[in-house]
mmCIF file of C-alpha atoms and ligand atoms in Angstrom:
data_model
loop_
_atom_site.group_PDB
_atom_site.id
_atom_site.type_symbol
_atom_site.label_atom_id
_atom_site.label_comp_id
_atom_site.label_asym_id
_atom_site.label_seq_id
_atom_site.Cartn_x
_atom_site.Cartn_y
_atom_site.Cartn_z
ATOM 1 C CA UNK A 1 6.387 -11.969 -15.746
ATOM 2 C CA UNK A 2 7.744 -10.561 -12.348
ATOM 3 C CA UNK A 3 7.360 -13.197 -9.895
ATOM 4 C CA UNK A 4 4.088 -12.904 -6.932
ATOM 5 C CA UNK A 5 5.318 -12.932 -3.618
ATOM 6 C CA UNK A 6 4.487 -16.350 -1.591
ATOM 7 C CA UNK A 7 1.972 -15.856 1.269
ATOM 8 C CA UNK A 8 1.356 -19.347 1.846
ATOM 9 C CA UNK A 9 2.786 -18.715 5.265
ATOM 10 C CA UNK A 10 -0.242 -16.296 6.288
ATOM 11 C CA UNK A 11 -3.860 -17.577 8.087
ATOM 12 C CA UNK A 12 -6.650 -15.605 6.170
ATOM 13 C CA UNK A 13 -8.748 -15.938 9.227
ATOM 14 C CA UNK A 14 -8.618 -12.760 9.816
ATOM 15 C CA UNK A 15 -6.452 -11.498 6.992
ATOM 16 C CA UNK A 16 -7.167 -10.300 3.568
ATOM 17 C CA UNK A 17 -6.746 -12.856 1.026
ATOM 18 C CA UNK A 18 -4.691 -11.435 -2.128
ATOM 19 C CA UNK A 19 -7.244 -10.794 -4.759
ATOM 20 C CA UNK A 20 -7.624 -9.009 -8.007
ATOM 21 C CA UNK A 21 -7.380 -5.455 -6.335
ATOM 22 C CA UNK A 22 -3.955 -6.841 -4.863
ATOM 23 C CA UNK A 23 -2.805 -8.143 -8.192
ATOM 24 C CA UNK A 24 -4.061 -4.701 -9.623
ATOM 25 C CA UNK A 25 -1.828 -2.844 -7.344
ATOM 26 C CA UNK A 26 0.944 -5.528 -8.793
ATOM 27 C CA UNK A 27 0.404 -5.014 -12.509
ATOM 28 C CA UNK A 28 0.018 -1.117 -12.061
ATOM 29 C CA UNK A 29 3.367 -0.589 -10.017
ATOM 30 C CA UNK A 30 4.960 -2.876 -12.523
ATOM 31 C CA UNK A 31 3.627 -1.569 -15.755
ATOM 32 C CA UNK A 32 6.168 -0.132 -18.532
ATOM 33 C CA UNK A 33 4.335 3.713 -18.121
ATOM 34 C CA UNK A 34 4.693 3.596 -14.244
ATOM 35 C CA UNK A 35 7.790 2.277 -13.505
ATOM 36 C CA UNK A 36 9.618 4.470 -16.096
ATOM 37 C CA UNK A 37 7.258 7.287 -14.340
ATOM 38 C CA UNK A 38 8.469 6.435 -10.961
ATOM 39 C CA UNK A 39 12.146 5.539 -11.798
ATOM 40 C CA UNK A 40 12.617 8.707 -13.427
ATOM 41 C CA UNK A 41 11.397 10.485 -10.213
ATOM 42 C CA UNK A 42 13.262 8.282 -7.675
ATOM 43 C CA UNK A 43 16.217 6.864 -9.460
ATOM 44 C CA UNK A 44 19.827 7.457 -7.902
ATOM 45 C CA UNK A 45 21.350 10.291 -9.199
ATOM 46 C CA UNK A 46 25.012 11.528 -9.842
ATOM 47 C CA UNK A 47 24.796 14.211 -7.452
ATOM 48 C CA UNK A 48 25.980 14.529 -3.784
ATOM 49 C CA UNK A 49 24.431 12.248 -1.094
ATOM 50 C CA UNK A 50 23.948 14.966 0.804
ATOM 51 C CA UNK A 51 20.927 16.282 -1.549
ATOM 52 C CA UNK A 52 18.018 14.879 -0.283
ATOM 53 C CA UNK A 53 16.276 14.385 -3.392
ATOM 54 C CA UNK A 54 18.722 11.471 -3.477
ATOM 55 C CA UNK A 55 17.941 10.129 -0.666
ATOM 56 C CA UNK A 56 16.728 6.393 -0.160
ATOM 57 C CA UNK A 57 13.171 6.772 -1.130
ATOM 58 C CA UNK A 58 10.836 5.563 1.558
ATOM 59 C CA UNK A 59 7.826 3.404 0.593
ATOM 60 C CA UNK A 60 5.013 2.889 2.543
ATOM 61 C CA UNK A 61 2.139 1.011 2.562
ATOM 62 C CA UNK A 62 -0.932 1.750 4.763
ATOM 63 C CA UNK A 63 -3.379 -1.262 5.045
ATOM 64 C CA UNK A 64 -0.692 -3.811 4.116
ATOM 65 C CA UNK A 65 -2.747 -7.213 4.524
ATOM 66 C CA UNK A 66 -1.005 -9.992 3.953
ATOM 67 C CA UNK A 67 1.922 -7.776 2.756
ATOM 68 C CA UNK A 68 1.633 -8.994 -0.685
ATOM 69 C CA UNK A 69 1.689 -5.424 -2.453
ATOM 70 C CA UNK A 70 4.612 -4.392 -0.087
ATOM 71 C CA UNK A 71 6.721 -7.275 -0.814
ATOM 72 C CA UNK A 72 6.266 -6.912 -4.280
ATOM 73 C CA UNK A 73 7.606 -3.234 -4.108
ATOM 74 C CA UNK A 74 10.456 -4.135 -2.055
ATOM 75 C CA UNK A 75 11.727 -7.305 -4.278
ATOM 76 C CA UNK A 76 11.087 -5.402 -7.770
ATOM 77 C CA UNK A 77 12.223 -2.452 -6.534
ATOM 78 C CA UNK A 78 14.956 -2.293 -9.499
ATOM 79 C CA UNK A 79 12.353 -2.836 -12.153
ATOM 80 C CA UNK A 80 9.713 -0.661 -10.258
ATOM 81 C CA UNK A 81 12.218 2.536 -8.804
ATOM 82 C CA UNK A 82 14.804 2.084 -10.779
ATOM 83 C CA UNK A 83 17.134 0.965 -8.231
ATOM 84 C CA UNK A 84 18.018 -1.596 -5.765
ATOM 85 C CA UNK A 85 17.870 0.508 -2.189
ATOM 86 C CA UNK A 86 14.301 1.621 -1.216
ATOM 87 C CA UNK A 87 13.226 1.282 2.577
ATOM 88 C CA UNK A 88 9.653 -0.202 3.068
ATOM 89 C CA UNK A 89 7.251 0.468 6.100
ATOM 90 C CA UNK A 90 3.834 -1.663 6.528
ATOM 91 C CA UNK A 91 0.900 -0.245 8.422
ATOM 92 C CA UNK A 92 -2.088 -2.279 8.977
ATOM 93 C CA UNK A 93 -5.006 -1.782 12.000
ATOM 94 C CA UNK A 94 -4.887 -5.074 12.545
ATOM 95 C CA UNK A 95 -1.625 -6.723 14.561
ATOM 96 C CA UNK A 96 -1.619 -9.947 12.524
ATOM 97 C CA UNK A 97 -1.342 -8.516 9.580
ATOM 98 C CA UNK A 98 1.811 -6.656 10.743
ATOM 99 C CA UNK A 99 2.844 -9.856 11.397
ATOM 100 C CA UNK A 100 1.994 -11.689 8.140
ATOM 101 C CA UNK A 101 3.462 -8.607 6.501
ATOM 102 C CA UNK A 102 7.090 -8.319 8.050
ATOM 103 C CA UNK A 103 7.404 -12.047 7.120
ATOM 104 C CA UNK A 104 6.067 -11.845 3.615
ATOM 105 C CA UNK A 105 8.374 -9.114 2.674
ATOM 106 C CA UNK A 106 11.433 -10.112 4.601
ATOM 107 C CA UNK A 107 11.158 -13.493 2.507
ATOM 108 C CA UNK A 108 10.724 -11.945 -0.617
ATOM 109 C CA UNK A 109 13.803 -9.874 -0.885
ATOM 110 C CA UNK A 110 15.839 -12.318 0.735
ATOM 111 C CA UNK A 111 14.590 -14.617 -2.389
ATOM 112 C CA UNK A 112 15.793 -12.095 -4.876
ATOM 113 C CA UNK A 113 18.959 -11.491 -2.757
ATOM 114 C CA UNK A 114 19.677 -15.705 -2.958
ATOM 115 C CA UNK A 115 18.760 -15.720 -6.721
ATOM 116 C CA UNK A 116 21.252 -12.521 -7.008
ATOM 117 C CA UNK A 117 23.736 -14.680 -5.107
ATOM 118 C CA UNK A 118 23.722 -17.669 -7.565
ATOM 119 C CA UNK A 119 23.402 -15.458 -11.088
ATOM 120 C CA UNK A 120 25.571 -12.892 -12.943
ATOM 121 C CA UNK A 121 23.999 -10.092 -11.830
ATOM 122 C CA UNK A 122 26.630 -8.330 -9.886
ATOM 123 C CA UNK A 123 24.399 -5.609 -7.952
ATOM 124 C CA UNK A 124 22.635 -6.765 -4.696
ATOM 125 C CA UNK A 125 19.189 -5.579 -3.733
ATOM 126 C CA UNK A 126 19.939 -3.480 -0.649
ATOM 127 C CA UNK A 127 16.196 -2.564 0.442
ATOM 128 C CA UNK A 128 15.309 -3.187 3.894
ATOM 129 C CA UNK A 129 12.064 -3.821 5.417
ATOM 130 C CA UNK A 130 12.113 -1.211 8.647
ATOM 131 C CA UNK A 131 8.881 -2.404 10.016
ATOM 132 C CA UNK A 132 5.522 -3.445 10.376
ATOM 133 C CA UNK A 133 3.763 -1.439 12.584
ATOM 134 C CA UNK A 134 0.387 -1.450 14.000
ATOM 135 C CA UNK A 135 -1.070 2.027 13.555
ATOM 136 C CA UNK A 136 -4.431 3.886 11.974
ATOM 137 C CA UNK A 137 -3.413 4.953 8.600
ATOM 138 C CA UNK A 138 -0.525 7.360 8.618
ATOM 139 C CA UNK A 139 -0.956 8.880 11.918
ATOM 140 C CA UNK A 140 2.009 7.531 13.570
ATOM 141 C CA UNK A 141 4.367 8.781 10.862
ATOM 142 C CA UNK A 142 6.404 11.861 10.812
ATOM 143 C CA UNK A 143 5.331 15.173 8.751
ATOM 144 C CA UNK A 144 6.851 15.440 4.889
ATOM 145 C CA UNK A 145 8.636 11.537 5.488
ATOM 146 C CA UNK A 146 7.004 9.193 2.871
ATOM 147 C CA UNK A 147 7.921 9.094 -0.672
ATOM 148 C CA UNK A 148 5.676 6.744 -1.951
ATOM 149 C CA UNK A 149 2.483 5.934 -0.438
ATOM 150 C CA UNK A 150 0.248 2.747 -1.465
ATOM 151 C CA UNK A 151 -2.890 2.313 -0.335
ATOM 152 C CA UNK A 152 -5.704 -0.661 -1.602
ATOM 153 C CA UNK A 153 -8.443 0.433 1.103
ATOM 154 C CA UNK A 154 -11.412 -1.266 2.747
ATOM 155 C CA UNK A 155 -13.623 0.340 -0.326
ATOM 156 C CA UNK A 156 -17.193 -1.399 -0.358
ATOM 157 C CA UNK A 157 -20.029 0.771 0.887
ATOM 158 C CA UNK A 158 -21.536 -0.318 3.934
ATOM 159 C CA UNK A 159 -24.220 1.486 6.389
ATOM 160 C CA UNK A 160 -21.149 1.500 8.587
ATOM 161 C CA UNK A 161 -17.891 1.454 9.086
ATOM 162 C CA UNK A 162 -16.295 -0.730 11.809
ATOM 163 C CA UNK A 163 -14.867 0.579 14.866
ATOM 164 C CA UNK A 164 -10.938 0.372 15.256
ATOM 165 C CA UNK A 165 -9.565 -2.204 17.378
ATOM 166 C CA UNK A 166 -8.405 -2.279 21.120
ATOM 167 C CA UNK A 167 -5.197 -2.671 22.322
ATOM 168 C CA UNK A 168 -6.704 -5.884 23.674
ATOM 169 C CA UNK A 169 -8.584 -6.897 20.693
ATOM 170 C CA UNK A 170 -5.431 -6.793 18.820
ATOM 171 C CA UNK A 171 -3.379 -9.338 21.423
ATOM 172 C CA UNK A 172 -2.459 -12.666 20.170
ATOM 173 C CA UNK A 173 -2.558 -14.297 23.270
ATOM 174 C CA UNK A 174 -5.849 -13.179 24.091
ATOM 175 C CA UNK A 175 -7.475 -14.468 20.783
ATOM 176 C CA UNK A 176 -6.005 -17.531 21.486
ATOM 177 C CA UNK A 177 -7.432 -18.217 24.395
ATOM 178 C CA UNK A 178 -10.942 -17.265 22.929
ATOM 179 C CA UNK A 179 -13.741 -19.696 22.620
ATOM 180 C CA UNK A 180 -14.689 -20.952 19.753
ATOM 181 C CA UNK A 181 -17.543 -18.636 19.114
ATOM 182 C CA UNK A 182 -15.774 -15.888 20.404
ATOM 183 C CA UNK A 183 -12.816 -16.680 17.692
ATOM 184 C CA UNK A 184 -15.075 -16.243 15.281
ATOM 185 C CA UNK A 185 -17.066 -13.100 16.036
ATOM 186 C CA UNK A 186 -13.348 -11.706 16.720
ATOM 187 C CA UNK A 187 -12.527 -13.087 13.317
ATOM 188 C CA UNK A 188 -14.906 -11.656 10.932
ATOM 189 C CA UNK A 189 -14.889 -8.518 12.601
ATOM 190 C CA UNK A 190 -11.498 -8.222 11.886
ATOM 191 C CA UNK A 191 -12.447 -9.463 7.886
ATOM 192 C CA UNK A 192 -14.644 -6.557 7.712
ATOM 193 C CA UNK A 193 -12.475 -3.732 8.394
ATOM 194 C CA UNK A 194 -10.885 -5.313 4.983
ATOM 195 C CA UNK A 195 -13.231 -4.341 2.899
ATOM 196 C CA UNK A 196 -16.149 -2.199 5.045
ATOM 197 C CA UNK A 197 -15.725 1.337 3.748
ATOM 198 C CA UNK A 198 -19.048 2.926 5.315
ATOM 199 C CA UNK A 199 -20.591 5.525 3.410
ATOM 200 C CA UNK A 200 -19.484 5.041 -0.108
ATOM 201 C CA UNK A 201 -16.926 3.517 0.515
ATOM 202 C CA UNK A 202 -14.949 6.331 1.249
ATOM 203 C CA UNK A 203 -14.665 6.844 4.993
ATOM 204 C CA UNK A 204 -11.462 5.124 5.557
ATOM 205 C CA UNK A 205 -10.052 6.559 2.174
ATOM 206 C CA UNK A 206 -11.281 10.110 2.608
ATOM 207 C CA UNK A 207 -9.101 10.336 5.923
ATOM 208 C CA UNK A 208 -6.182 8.926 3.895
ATOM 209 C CA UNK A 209 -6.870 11.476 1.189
ATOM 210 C CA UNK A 210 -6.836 14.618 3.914
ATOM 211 C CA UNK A 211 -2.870 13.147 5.035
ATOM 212 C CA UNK A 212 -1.662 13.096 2.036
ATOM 213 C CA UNK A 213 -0.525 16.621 1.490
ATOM 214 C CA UNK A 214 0.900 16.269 5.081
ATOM 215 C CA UNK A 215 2.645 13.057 5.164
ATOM 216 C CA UNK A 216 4.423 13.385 1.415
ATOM 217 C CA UNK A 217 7.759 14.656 1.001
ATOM 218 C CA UNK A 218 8.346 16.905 -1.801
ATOM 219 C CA UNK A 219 8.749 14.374 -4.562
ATOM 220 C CA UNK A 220 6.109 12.365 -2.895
ATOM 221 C CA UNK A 221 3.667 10.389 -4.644
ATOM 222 C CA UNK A 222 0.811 8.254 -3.492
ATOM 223 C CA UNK A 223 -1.477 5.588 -4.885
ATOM 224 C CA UNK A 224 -4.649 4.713 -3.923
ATOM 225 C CA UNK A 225 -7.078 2.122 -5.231
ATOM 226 C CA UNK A 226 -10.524 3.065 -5.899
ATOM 227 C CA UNK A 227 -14.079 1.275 -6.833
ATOM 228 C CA UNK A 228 -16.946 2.370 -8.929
ATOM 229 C CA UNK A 229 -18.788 2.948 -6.295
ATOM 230 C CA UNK A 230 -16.146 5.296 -4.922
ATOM 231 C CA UNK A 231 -17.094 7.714 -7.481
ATOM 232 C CA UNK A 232 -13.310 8.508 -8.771
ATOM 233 C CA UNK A 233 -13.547 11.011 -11.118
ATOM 234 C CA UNK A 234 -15.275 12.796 -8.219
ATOM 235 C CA UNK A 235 -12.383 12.060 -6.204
ATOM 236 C CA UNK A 236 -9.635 13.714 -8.644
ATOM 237 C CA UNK A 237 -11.296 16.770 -9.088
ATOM 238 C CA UNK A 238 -11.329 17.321 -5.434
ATOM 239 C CA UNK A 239 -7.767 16.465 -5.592
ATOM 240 C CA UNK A 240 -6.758 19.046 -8.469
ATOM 241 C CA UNK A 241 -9.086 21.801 -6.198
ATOM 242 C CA UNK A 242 -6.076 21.389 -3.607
ATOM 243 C CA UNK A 243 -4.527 23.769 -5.932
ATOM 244 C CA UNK A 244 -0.519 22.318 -7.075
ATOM 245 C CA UNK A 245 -1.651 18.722 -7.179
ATOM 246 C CA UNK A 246 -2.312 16.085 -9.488
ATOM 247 C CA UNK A 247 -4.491 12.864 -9.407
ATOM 248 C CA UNK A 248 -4.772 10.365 -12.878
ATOM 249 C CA UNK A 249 -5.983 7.453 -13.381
ATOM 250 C CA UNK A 250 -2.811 4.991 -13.966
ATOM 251 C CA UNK A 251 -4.124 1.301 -14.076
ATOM 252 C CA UNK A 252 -7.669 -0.073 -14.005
ATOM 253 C CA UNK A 253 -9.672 -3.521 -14.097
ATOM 254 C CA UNK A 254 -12.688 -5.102 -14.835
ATOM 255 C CA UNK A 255 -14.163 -3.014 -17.375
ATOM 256 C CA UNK A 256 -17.753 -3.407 -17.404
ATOM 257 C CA UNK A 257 -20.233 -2.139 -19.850
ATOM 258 C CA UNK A 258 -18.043 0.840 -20.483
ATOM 259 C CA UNK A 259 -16.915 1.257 -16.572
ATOM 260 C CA UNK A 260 -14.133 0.329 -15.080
ATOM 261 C CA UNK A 261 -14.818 -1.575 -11.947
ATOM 262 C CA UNK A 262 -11.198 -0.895 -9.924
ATOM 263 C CA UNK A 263 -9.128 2.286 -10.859
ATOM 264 C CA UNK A 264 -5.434 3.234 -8.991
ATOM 265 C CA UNK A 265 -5.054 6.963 -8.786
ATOM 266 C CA UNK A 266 -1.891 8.139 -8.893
ATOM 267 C CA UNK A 267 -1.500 11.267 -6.522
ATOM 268 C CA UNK A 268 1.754 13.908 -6.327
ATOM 269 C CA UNK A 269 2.335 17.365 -6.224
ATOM 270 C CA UNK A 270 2.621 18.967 -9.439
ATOM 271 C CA UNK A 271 6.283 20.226 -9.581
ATOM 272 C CA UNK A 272 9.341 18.361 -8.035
ATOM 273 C CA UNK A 273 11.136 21.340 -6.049
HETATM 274 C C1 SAM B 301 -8.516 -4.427 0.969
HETATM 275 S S1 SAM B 301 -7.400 -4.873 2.271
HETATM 276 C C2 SAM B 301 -5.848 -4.734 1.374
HETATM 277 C C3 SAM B 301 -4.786 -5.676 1.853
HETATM 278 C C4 SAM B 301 -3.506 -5.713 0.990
HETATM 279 N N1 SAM B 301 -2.929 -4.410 0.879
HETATM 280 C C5 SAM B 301 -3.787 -6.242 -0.392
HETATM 281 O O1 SAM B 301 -3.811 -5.454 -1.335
HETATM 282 O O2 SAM B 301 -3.987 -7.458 -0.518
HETATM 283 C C6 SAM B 301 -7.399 -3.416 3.327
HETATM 284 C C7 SAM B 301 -6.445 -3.471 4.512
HETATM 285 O O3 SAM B 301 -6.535 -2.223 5.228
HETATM 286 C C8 SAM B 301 -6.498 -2.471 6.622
HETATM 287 N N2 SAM B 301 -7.108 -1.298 7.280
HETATM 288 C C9 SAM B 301 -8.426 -0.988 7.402
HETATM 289 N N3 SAM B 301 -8.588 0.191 8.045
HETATM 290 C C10 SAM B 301 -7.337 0.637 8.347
HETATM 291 C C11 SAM B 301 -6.835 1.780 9.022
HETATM 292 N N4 SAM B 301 -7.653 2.716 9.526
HETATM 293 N N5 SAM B 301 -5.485 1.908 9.170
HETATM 294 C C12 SAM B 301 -4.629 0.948 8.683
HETATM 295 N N6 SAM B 301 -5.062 -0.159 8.041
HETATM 296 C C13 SAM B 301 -6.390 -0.320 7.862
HETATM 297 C C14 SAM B 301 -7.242 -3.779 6.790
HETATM 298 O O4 SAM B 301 -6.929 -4.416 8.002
HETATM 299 C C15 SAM B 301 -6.746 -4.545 5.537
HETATM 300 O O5 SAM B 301 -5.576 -5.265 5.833
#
């Protein structure tokens, strides 16, 4: 079993805590279908570095947490891509989490580096964490740039969805300075834009959904969980309508009476130009 990535480091105040969506994302990325799926597409090919469908594949995640999903990408990235050199980018609303997530993956591939160090293996994992930044969704990213895009959204229907935060809501030193009551109103409202997905749980997603065709490269691909509630065989036929692309179902938990609580959706274009 591939190892989990430690986030013992990270305060869950206001943070989410890994849970069986995050470990979802984990067994889905990792599973014999999908990484053969997604080494085929990305893995380093014979011909010049000057095509760019050779390129260093770029792999972002939007909504990165506690960075556990992203660190997992970045460390297995030989089992998962099919080889040893992706770049990762983390994207969260909220600044400690950017934070959390820079550390979480930095430590992660330098553990598989060390253990590289001290075994037989004689290739070294080159990816490289670029950054964490502190963004909404994909908006601060350039047109046609991401290769593979994960996303495990805030996906619970609520009667709304939270506001983004301020600049100043967002600052460290401000937060802790707060009083104690004020620490904690700042904390759970930062807890609910975790999982607070408005009406059906889709508000956050359906924005994420409308920049995918933008923000993908050619052999692009995203991944985005989904709930029940989210209604997701809705949600790929709305896809396929786009006209070119492709949505399936590739990993799914909790199956109750017949449904399957969590599904990931696996999102790309249909043909590789
Ligand atoms: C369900 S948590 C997933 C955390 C982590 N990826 C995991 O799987 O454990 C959703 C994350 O999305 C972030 N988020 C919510 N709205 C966002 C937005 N508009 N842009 C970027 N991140 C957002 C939250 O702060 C939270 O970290």
């Amino acid at each position: 079993m591939l190892p989990t990535p430690d986030t013992s480091h990270v305060s869950f105040d206001t943070i989410y805590e890994p849970a069986e969506d995050s470990y979802l994302f984990l067994d889905t990325l990792s599973s014999a279908s999908e990484s053969k799926w997604l080494s085929e597409r990305f893995k380093k090919s014979t011909r010049t570095s000057s095509d760019s469908s050779n390129a260093v594949p770029l792999v972002v995640e939007a909504g990165t947490g506690s960075g556990v999903v992203l660190a997992f990408a970045a460390a297995q990235s030989q089992h998962i891509f099919g080889r040893q050199d992706i770049l990762t980018l983390g994207i969260d609303v909220n600044r400690n989490a950017c934070i959390a997530t820079r550390e979480t993956v930095s430590a992660a591939i330098k553990t598989v580096q060390k253990d590289t160090e001290t075994s037989a293996v004689d290739q070294i994992l080159n990816t490289i964490h670029i950054s964490s930044i502190t963004s909404d969704l994909c908006t601060a990213l350039r047109p046609g740039s991401v290769d593979v895009l994960l996303f495990n959204p805030p996906y619970v229907p609520t009667e709304e969805l939270p506001r983004l935060p301020t600049e100043s809501e967002n600052d460290p030193t401000k937060s802790q300075a707060m009083p104690r009551s004020a620490k904690f109103e700042s904390d759970s409202y930062f807890l609910s834009l975790t999982y607070a997905g408005g009406a059906d749980g889709m508000e956050t997603t359906n924005r994420l959904l409308e920049a995918i065709p933008g923000v993908l490269s050619d052999r692009g691909v995203a991944y985005v969980l989904l709930c029940k509630q989210n209604r997701p065989d809705e949600v790929k036929e709305r896809i396929r309508a786009w006209g070119g692309w492709n949505a399936e179902s590739v990993g799914s938990s909790g199956m109750q009476a017949g449904w399957e609580k969590l599904v990931i959706v696996r999102i790309w274009k249909q043909e590789v130009q």
